[in-house]
């Protein structure tokens, strides 16, 4: 099934508008109070609208007709932006305290680990990294939307609503960035401990190679980390092992962030253990990278305090990628990541989903440092194996254990959440969507035609698998669900993938050297034949005008040689056929 970003995005937008808007007004969240779910639902609309020019909604005069038809439930051309602003404003108010400080409640996304236990109100209000990261992405999209839309409207009430939304959005983004800083952790432990033994077993080495491999990273952590994190001093000992990344929420005893010029949002005490989760690390990495996107920098969306926080987050972003990428590729022969499934050292879990999350960090790192062909080829093979193990590209059998990857998903205990009264769990049912996203990221990175073709074929197979899982009828028709419940998480991730596919398709194609050489040789022959025909044709006849047009086509082919050699080949081939026909006719005469 070929991925057609425009048509598929319009189909999903039509379903989102049908579900979330009634008579042009946003309907209340029907799934319970969760800032994660509410942010994902808003991003389903706002992410394409701010990333793909054809889907822009911030300039009503240029909104395209098929987009308006897809969003007819939201309103008319002029009504859509105010309705989005109203929906965003309600989100900001709903997920704020009475004193205006933002909240990041996980809500019903938390589930009690003990059978029969119920989630308390205090537990539902706990913040979670998913909410912090989604809020960063949503706030950046909102600020960018407002910056453009405010230049198109003169209505006082609309401009006042934009100004109010911009203020609360900035406050929320600052709070989310601070919470991400305070959720980052470095876990230090002995090589002889149970966790140390598991890490050494995962990497297949003893502690001496670990100390050498991570000496520079250890020094960076010791010397550079300060804001929002407390690092165990024992990390200075080279005999110690460590992990770094994001816990599920703000870490217990994490210091508050105070060194800001503006007002500092409330910073609740954390309860999470100092235990990095590769899942929450990936979620944080995805959100943080939006802070450094070309759009964020071009529009100047960050204020002075946010720029300072962004630099601190960027350091953690780079440290986490370097650490997990090095662990995943440890050793000279077989990568630990290639030994499926991945085993966590802290939670004693193993799953193909965890392999996929570690691979996701590796993909981030490959993009950051421009991967070698060997790294990229091995990662592609790994993605293909994960698709097979997860029964995405192979047939699922009766009682297949891979079924649990998709419904209800991988369940992770949240270490430290028992401080809230009872242990909580977090479920991740987005195996297929994550696999699709990482495949498209690798395809955008690849500069080898055959490797990119493998990745695109894999992406199309995964997309077909996902597209078949949409809700066929009822309230959530056209969206995605896990079990009986609508899943805005999977829906939003599919939209992310479609946006990524759209960006991939507008990139220049990979240049084939072999085709370029052949096209160059053909150009030389065509130029010589053109000269022969120009010499033979009468100087004042219509044939010379035809030959002049052919010359222009050859010039166009030369201009395409560097960027699109196959297209240049096709243009020259047509010219050669035409010149051959002219020569044949002339010889016949």
XYZ file of C-alpha atoms in Angstrom:
589
model
C 0.000 0.000 0.000
C 1.642 3.226 -1.130
C 1.759 6.022 1.441
C -0.088 9.024 -0.016
C 0.444 11.720 2.638
C -2.005 14.292 1.342
C -4.959 11.973 0.789
C -4.393 9.949 3.949
C -3.945 13.067 6.097
C -7.201 14.491 4.734
C -8.971 11.217 5.564
C -7.700 11.316 9.151
C -8.477 15.028 9.518
C -12.027 14.362 8.354
C -12.389 11.696 11.043
C -10.823 13.943 13.738
C -13.159 16.819 12.859
C -16.183 14.503 12.859
C -15.287 13.111 16.281
C -14.043 16.237 18.079
C -16.289 19.004 16.762
C -20.043 19.327 16.834
C -21.731 22.185 14.994
C -18.367 23.886 14.540
C -17.554 23.965 18.278
C -15.078 21.778 20.142
C -16.741 18.993 22.082
C -15.671 18.028 25.580
C -13.081 15.283 26.007
C -15.032 12.048 26.271
C -12.121 9.988 27.545
C -11.472 11.540 30.962
C -8.992 14.140 32.150
C -5.485 13.521 30.798
C -3.177 16.261 29.541
C -1.379 13.634 27.448
C -4.503 12.578 25.553
C -5.789 16.149 25.177
C -2.443 17.332 23.771
C -2.313 14.404 21.336
C -5.789 15.210 20.059
C -4.856 18.848 19.422
C -1.621 17.843 17.709
C -3.624 15.705 15.286
C -4.817 19.008 13.783
C -2.026 21.411 14.616
C 0.984 19.307 13.623
C 0.150 19.026 9.894
C -1.194 22.589 9.873
C 2.165 23.979 10.982
C 4.528 21.566 9.204
C 3.067 21.098 5.695
C 2.403 24.238 3.596
C -0.587 22.675 1.798
C -2.344 22.129 5.153
C -1.828 25.605 6.604
C -4.738 27.076 8.514
C -3.082 30.246 9.854
C -3.717 32.198 6.627
C -7.436 31.705 5.809
C -7.153 33.355 2.385
C -4.864 30.595 1.088
C -6.417 27.565 2.827
C -6.932 24.968 0.110
C -10.334 23.637 -0.884
C -9.777 19.959 -0.090
C -8.549 20.965 3.382
C -11.706 23.018 3.951
C -13.872 20.092 2.852
C -12.066 17.775 5.270
C -12.585 20.240 8.152
C -16.127 21.323 7.350
C -17.229 20.135 10.810
C -14.793 22.604 12.371
C -16.164 25.597 10.480
C -15.754 27.749 7.395
C -12.533 29.230 6.072
C -12.679 32.188 8.478
C -14.097 30.201 11.427
C -11.491 27.457 11.633
C -8.636 29.523 13.178
C -10.818 31.088 15.945
C -12.273 27.667 16.781
C -8.759 26.203 17.043
C -7.720 29.094 19.278
C -10.763 28.478 21.483
C -9.918 24.775 21.712
C -6.294 25.521 22.573
C -7.317 28.079 25.179
C -9.617 25.576 26.818
C -6.805 23.032 26.943
C -4.510 25.549 28.664
C -7.184 26.449 31.235
C -8.238 22.867 31.880
C -4.689 21.780 32.594
C -3.788 24.614 34.945
C -4.288 25.147 38.644
C -6.541 27.874 39.978
C -3.510 30.114 40.441
C -2.636 29.702 36.740
C 0.324 27.351 37.120
C 0.283 24.559 34.455
C -0.368 20.921 35.353
C 0.716 17.836 33.433
C -1.639 15.148 34.668
C -1.243 11.664 33.254
C -4.861 10.996 34.217
C -6.376 7.748 33.028
C -3.155 6.876 31.166
C -1.923 5.643 34.556
C -3.231 2.243 35.628
C -2.822 0.652 39.084
C -0.525 -2.371 39.068
C -2.580 -4.194 41.684
C -5.646 -5.958 40.225
C -8.898 -4.389 41.386
C -7.208 -1.213 42.661
C -8.547 2.190 41.621
C -6.656 5.268 40.539
C -6.945 8.018 43.143
C -7.411 11.680 42.251
C -3.924 12.495 43.578
C -2.373 9.780 41.419
C -4.253 10.953 38.326
C -2.750 14.427 38.830
C 0.836 13.167 38.754
C 2.970 14.627 35.985
C 4.581 12.384 33.381
C 7.300 12.842 30.749
C 4.822 12.101 27.938
C 2.879 15.208 28.949
C 5.973 17.403 29.298
C 7.288 16.405 25.861
C 3.903 16.650 24.117
C 3.386 20.069 25.706
C 6.672 21.342 24.268
C 5.628 20.215 20.781
C 2.092 21.571 21.167
C 3.229 24.916 22.580
C 5.734 25.453 19.778
C 3.065 24.633 17.183
C 0.626 27.006 18.916
C 3.104 29.890 19.123
C 4.040 29.466 15.465
C 0.368 29.341 14.468
C -0.395 32.534 16.432
C 2.621 34.401 15.067
C 1.347 34.004 11.510
C -2.404 34.210 12.151
C -2.203 37.475 14.117
C -0.952 39.240 10.985
C -4.118 38.253 9.075
C -6.834 39.463 11.462
C -7.824 42.925 12.734
C -10.787 41.919 14.921
C -10.105 43.198 18.470
C -11.683 40.205 20.218
C -9.676 37.755 18.116
C -6.412 39.598 18.707
C -7.145 39.698 22.445
C -7.781 35.938 22.449
C -4.484 35.409 20.581
C -2.554 37.532 23.101
C -4.087 35.659 26.054
C -3.361 32.284 24.469
C 0.224 33.287 23.694
C 0.864 34.244 27.342
C -0.489 31.015 28.827
C 1.246 28.960 26.124
C 4.614 30.512 26.965
C 4.022 29.802 30.651
C 3.148 26.187 29.899
C 6.156 25.664 27.659
C 8.538 27.048 30.275
C 6.984 24.768 32.896
C 7.232 21.747 30.579
C 10.894 22.443 29.823
C 11.695 22.778 33.538
C 9.884 19.516 34.260
C 11.865 17.757 31.529
C 15.082 19.012 33.099
C 14.015 17.744 36.518
C 12.991 14.351 35.057
C 16.438 13.657 33.623
C 18.495 11.340 35.791
C 21.825 9.556 36.049
C 21.665 6.186 37.797
C 25.027 5.060 39.256
C 25.572 1.503 40.519
C 28.257 -1.056 41.304
C 29.430 -3.522 38.689
C 28.927 -6.293 41.273
C 25.299 -5.293 41.950
C 22.378 -7.123 40.377
C 21.769 -4.243 37.956
C 25.477 -4.036 37.148
C 25.585 -7.749 36.355
C 22.622 -7.369 34.007
C 24.205 -4.410 32.173
C 27.506 -6.281 31.731
C 25.555 -9.276 30.419
C 23.660 -7.074 27.953
C 26.794 -5.521 26.475
C 28.711 -8.792 26.650
C 31.811 -7.160 28.123
C 33.387 -6.625 31.536
C 33.594 -3.274 33.300
C 37.018 -2.241 31.948
C 35.822 -1.755 28.326
C 32.757 0.064 29.707
C 34.969 2.493 31.648
C 37.115 3.207 28.572
C 34.153 3.597 26.208
C 32.270 6.005 28.470
C 35.197 7.962 29.970
C 34.467 11.132 27.981
C 30.724 10.872 28.557
C 31.296 10.384 32.291
C 33.508 13.500 32.377
C 30.846 15.553 30.574
C 28.204 14.459 33.088
C 30.460 15.365 36.018
C 31.522 18.753 34.675
C 28.496 20.041 32.741
C 25.290 18.767 34.355
C 23.856 21.072 36.980
C 20.469 22.566 36.151
C 17.577 20.513 37.554
C 19.521 17.322 38.294
C 21.473 15.927 41.239
C 24.215 13.479 40.224
C 25.602 10.900 42.623
C 29.216 11.856 43.417
C 30.264 8.210 43.177
C 30.073 8.522 39.374
C 33.631 9.912 39.602
C 34.847 6.379 40.341
C 35.648 4.605 37.070
C 34.754 1.264 38.619
C 31.129 2.417 38.812
C 28.646 1.769 36.017
C 25.886 4.200 35.138
C 22.868 4.855 32.933
C 21.430 8.217 31.916
C 18.135 9.291 30.427
C 14.648 10.258 31.506
C 12.671 8.773 34.372
C 8.894 8.559 33.991
C 8.367 11.854 35.850
C 10.136 14.412 38.010
C 12.780 12.575 40.035
C 12.572 12.468 43.832
C 14.733 15.199 45.400
C 15.367 16.822 41.998
C 16.486 20.419 42.667
C 14.231 23.242 41.537
C 15.216 25.553 38.701
C 15.466 29.147 39.929
C 18.066 30.932 37.796
C 15.597 32.517 35.349
C 14.927 36.166 34.549
C 11.139 35.874 34.302
C 8.578 34.340 36.621
C 9.187 30.692 37.423
C 6.183 28.319 37.293
C 5.398 26.091 40.274
C 7.694 23.056 40.512
C 6.030 20.178 42.413
C 8.213 17.712 44.276
C 9.026 14.578 42.315
C 8.514 10.968 43.392
C 10.106 9.001 40.522
C 13.122 6.802 41.243
C 16.463 7.677 39.663
C 15.869 5.062 37.002
C 16.159 5.992 33.308
C 13.505 4.435 31.060
C 14.491 4.090 27.433
C 10.791 4.543 26.485
C 10.471 7.901 28.265
C 13.921 8.869 26.981
C 12.702 8.430 23.405
C 9.562 10.460 24.155
C 11.709 13.261 25.600
C 14.135 13.184 22.654
C 11.263 13.539 20.177
C 9.882 16.572 22.021
C 13.221 18.289 22.663
C 14.336 18.132 19.029
C 11.405 20.421 18.136
C 13.145 23.162 20.153
C 15.922 23.230 17.530
C 13.853 22.836 14.380
C 14.310 25.269 11.510
C 10.776 26.588 12.056
C 11.370 27.314 15.749
C 14.568 29.198 14.978
C 13.195 31.060 11.945
C 10.085 32.315 13.746
C 12.019 33.077 16.949
C 9.543 31.209 19.159
C 11.708 30.980 22.309
C 12.191 33.798 24.814
C 15.439 34.359 26.730
C 14.611 31.977 29.598
C 13.405 29.286 27.205
C 16.601 29.542 25.167
C 18.616 28.917 28.331
C 16.456 25.928 29.241
C 16.691 24.661 25.666
C 20.490 24.636 25.792
C 20.413 22.646 29.043
C 17.957 20.200 27.460
C 20.104 19.944 24.350
C 23.051 18.766 26.461
C 20.881 16.020 27.992
C 19.516 15.227 24.524
C 23.031 14.630 23.205
C 24.216 12.720 26.293
C 21.268 10.317 26.136
C 21.744 9.641 22.442
C 25.446 9.022 22.834
C 24.980 6.732 25.836
C 22.210 4.478 24.503
C 23.635 4.406 20.991
C 26.997 3.285 22.401
C 25.378 0.613 24.590
C 23.285 -0.622 21.643
C 26.405 -0.934 19.430
C 28.873 -2.040 22.123
C 31.674 -4.307 20.951
C 33.274 -4.931 17.583
C 31.199 -7.867 16.319
C 27.500 -8.379 16.981
C 25.634 -5.432 18.468
C 23.828 -6.028 21.778
C 20.769 -4.490 20.094
C 20.836 -7.227 17.438
C 20.323 -9.832 20.170
C 16.507 -9.610 20.310
C 14.657 -8.908 22.515
C 16.273 -6.115 24.526
C 16.569 -6.645 28.288
C 16.355 -3.707 30.685
C 18.788 -3.616 33.584
C 16.630 -1.789 36.122
C 13.155 -3.282 35.625
C 14.182 -6.793 34.512
C 11.929 -6.623 31.437
C 12.514 -7.899 27.918
C 10.467 -7.188 24.819
C 10.733 -6.419 21.109
C 9.113 -3.088 21.950
C 12.091 -2.248 24.161
C 14.388 -3.226 21.272
C 12.447 -0.779 19.109
C 12.792 2.036 21.657
C 16.551 1.513 21.918
C 16.660 1.456 18.108
C 14.740 4.750 18.140
C 17.495 6.367 20.223
C 20.027 4.894 17.811
C 18.123 6.456 14.893
C 18.240 9.839 16.668
C 21.993 9.422 17.071
C 22.509 8.313 13.467
C 20.696 11.448 12.268
C 22.736 13.642 14.644
C 26.156 12.367 13.562
C 25.504 11.433 9.897
C 25.645 7.658 10.101
C 28.136 5.437 8.333
C 26.831 3.084 5.641
C 27.582 0.077 7.869
C 25.611 1.449 10.824
C 22.698 2.326 8.575
C 22.633 -1.049 6.800
C 22.671 -2.952 10.101
C 19.918 -0.737 11.505
C 17.735 -1.353 8.443
C 18.152 -5.117 8.865
C 17.216 -4.715 12.534
C 14.029 -2.839 11.625
C 13.062 -5.593 9.201
C 13.592 -8.225 11.921
C 11.489 -6.225 14.396
C 8.687 -5.935 11.839
C 8.759 -9.713 11.447
C 8.963 -10.447 15.197
C 6.090 -8.038 15.841
C 3.984 -9.786 13.182
C 3.678 -6.564 11.204
C 5.095 -8.044 7.985
C 4.362 -11.693 8.756
C 1.213 -13.617 9.646
C 0.073 -13.634 13.250
C -0.836 -17.082 14.552
C -3.480 -18.036 17.081
C -2.392 -17.152 20.644
C 0.694 -15.440 19.214
C 2.585 -13.627 22.023
C 3.324 -10.802 19.578
C -0.353 -9.834 19.817
C 0.357 -8.227 23.199
C 2.731 -5.765 21.557
C -0.277 -4.135 19.891
C -3.121 -4.694 22.349
C -2.924 -3.858 25.215
C 0.746 -3.006 24.577
C 3.869 -3.296 26.696
C 3.230 -2.521 30.370
C 5.943 -0.764 32.373
C 5.877 -0.335 36.172
C 6.624 3.257 37.209
C 9.360 2.951 39.817
C 8.698 5.306 42.700
C 5.001 5.792 41.969
C 4.224 3.675 45.052
C 5.086 6.819 47.027
C 1.712 8.119 45.845
C -0.071 5.220 47.565
C 0.260 2.248 45.211
C 2.410 1.197 42.268
C 1.275 2.554 38.897
C 1.899 1.242 35.387
C 2.191 2.767 31.932
C 1.138 1.031 28.712
C 2.675 1.546 25.281
C 0.573 0.019 22.465
C 2.217 1.932 19.587
C 4.719 -0.657 18.318
C 3.625 -0.396 14.670
C 3.433 3.402 14.661
C 6.890 3.703 16.205
C 8.303 1.231 13.678
C 6.818 3.265 10.819
C 8.182 6.538 12.205
C 11.726 5.224 12.627
C 11.701 3.605 9.173
C 10.773 6.922 7.578
C 13.457 8.748 9.569
C 16.062 6.284 8.340
C 14.791 6.605 4.761
C 15.268 10.377 4.967
C 18.804 9.820 6.258
C 19.879 7.224 3.691
C 21.969 8.252 0.686
C 21.975 4.778 -0.855
C 19.229 4.029 -3.371
C 18.852 0.326 -2.540
C 18.829 0.980 1.225
C 16.230 3.707 0.883
C 14.133 1.448 -1.331
C 14.204 -1.275 1.364
C 13.121 1.227 3.979
C 10.315 2.634 1.856
C 9.005 -0.851 1.094
C 9.109 -1.650 4.811
C 7.342 1.629 5.624
C 4.594 0.852 3.104
C 4.058 -2.597 4.621
C 3.888 -1.172 8.146
C 1.537 1.579 7.008
C -0.769 -0.951 5.388
C -0.801 -2.917 8.652
C -1.700 0.249 10.574
C -4.300 1.459 8.078
C -6.182 -1.846 8.371
C -6.437 -1.322 12.142
C -8.558 1.840 11.916
C -11.981 1.871 13.534
C -14.426 0.799 10.824
C -17.660 2.174 12.266
C -19.120 4.024 15.224
C -17.975 7.116 17.075
C -14.268 6.820 16.289
C -14.677 5.778 12.653
C -11.493 6.487 10.689
C -9.326 6.816 13.813
C -7.369 4.228 15.804
C -8.291 2.328 18.942
C -6.694 -0.069 21.389
C -9.270 -2.616 22.448
C -12.614 -0.823 22.860
C -11.040 2.585 23.569
C -10.172 5.256 21.037
C -6.406 5.924 21.026
C -5.415 9.514 20.309
C -1.828 8.438 20.949
C -1.699 6.074 17.967
C -3.761 8.476 15.831
C -1.322 11.316 16.551
C 1.696 9.098 15.832
C 0.221 8.029 12.487
C -0.236 11.698 11.617
C 3.401 12.328 12.600
C 4.408 9.571 10.194
C 2.312 11.007 7.367
C 3.902 14.421 7.918
C 7.346 12.777 7.867
C 6.447 10.930 4.651
C 5.293 14.195 3.081
C 8.613 15.849 3.924
C 10.505 12.837 2.574
C 8.707 12.968 -0.777
C 9.583 16.640 -1.374
C 13.305 16.040 -0.732
C 15.537 15.769 -3.803
C 15.886 12.133 -4.908
C 19.133 10.305 -4.247
C 21.581 10.887 -7.095
C 22.713 7.756 -8.929
C 26.288 8.076 -10.150
C 25.827 5.324 -12.724
C 22.753 6.989 -14.225
C 24.508 10.374 -14.141
C 27.468 8.995 -16.088
C 25.171 7.403 -18.660
C 23.100 10.589 -18.993
C 26.314 12.597 -19.485
C 27.446 10.275 -22.301
C 24.005 10.523 -23.901
C 24.117 14.316 -23.669
C 27.407 14.313 -25.540
C 25.974 12.171 -28.311
C 22.784 14.236 -28.495
C 24.753 17.482 -28.727
C 26.820 16.111 -31.628
C 23.712 14.864 -33.493
C 21.995 18.207 -32.908
C 24.953 19.997 -34.463
C 24.775 17.681 -37.470
C 21.076 18.423 -38.001
C 21.609 22.180 -37.598
C 24.300 22.016 -40.269
C 22.046 20.122 -42.678
C 18.840 22.121 -42.173
C 18.074 25.314 -44.154
C 19.008 28.439 -42.157
C 15.627 30.150 -42.592
C 13.288 27.154 -42.346
C 10.927 25.909 -39.642
C 13.267 22.970 -39.029
C 15.824 25.326 -37.461
C 13.175 26.532 -34.996
C 12.440 22.915 -34.036
C 16.160 22.306 -33.571
C 16.397 25.417 -31.366
C 13.662 23.942 -29.136
C 15.573 20.662 -28.954
C 18.683 22.603 -27.910
C 16.726 24.206 -25.088
C 15.607 20.765 -23.925
C 19.220 19.590 -23.857
C 20.168 22.639 -21.783
C 17.406 21.730 -19.338
C 18.739 18.157 -19.166
C 22.225 19.487 -18.340
C 20.742 21.504 -15.493
C 19.132 18.365 -14.085
C 22.261 16.206 -14.196
C 23.425 16.990 -10.655
C 20.090 16.813 -8.851
C 17.964 14.443 -10.990
C 20.116 12.381 -13.327
C 17.332 9.893 -14.116
C 15.059 12.735 -15.236
C 17.909 14.139 -17.330
C 18.324 10.667 -18.855
C 14.622 10.591 -19.804
C 14.768 14.063 -21.400
C 17.882 13.199 -23.428
C 16.388 9.866 -24.495
C 13.351 11.644 -25.942
C 15.625 14.131 -27.709
C 17.728 11.316 -29.202
C 14.596 9.632 -30.551
C 13.504 12.891 -32.156
C 16.933 13.549 -33.664
C 17.058 9.987 -34.990
C 13.673 10.492 -36.662
C 14.920 13.712 -38.289
C 18.074 12.019 -39.558
C 16.069 9.076 -40.892
C 13.681 11.380 -42.753
C 16.575 13.388 -44.185
C 18.368 10.244 -45.408
C 15.159 8.914 -46.929
C 14.720 12.165 -48.857
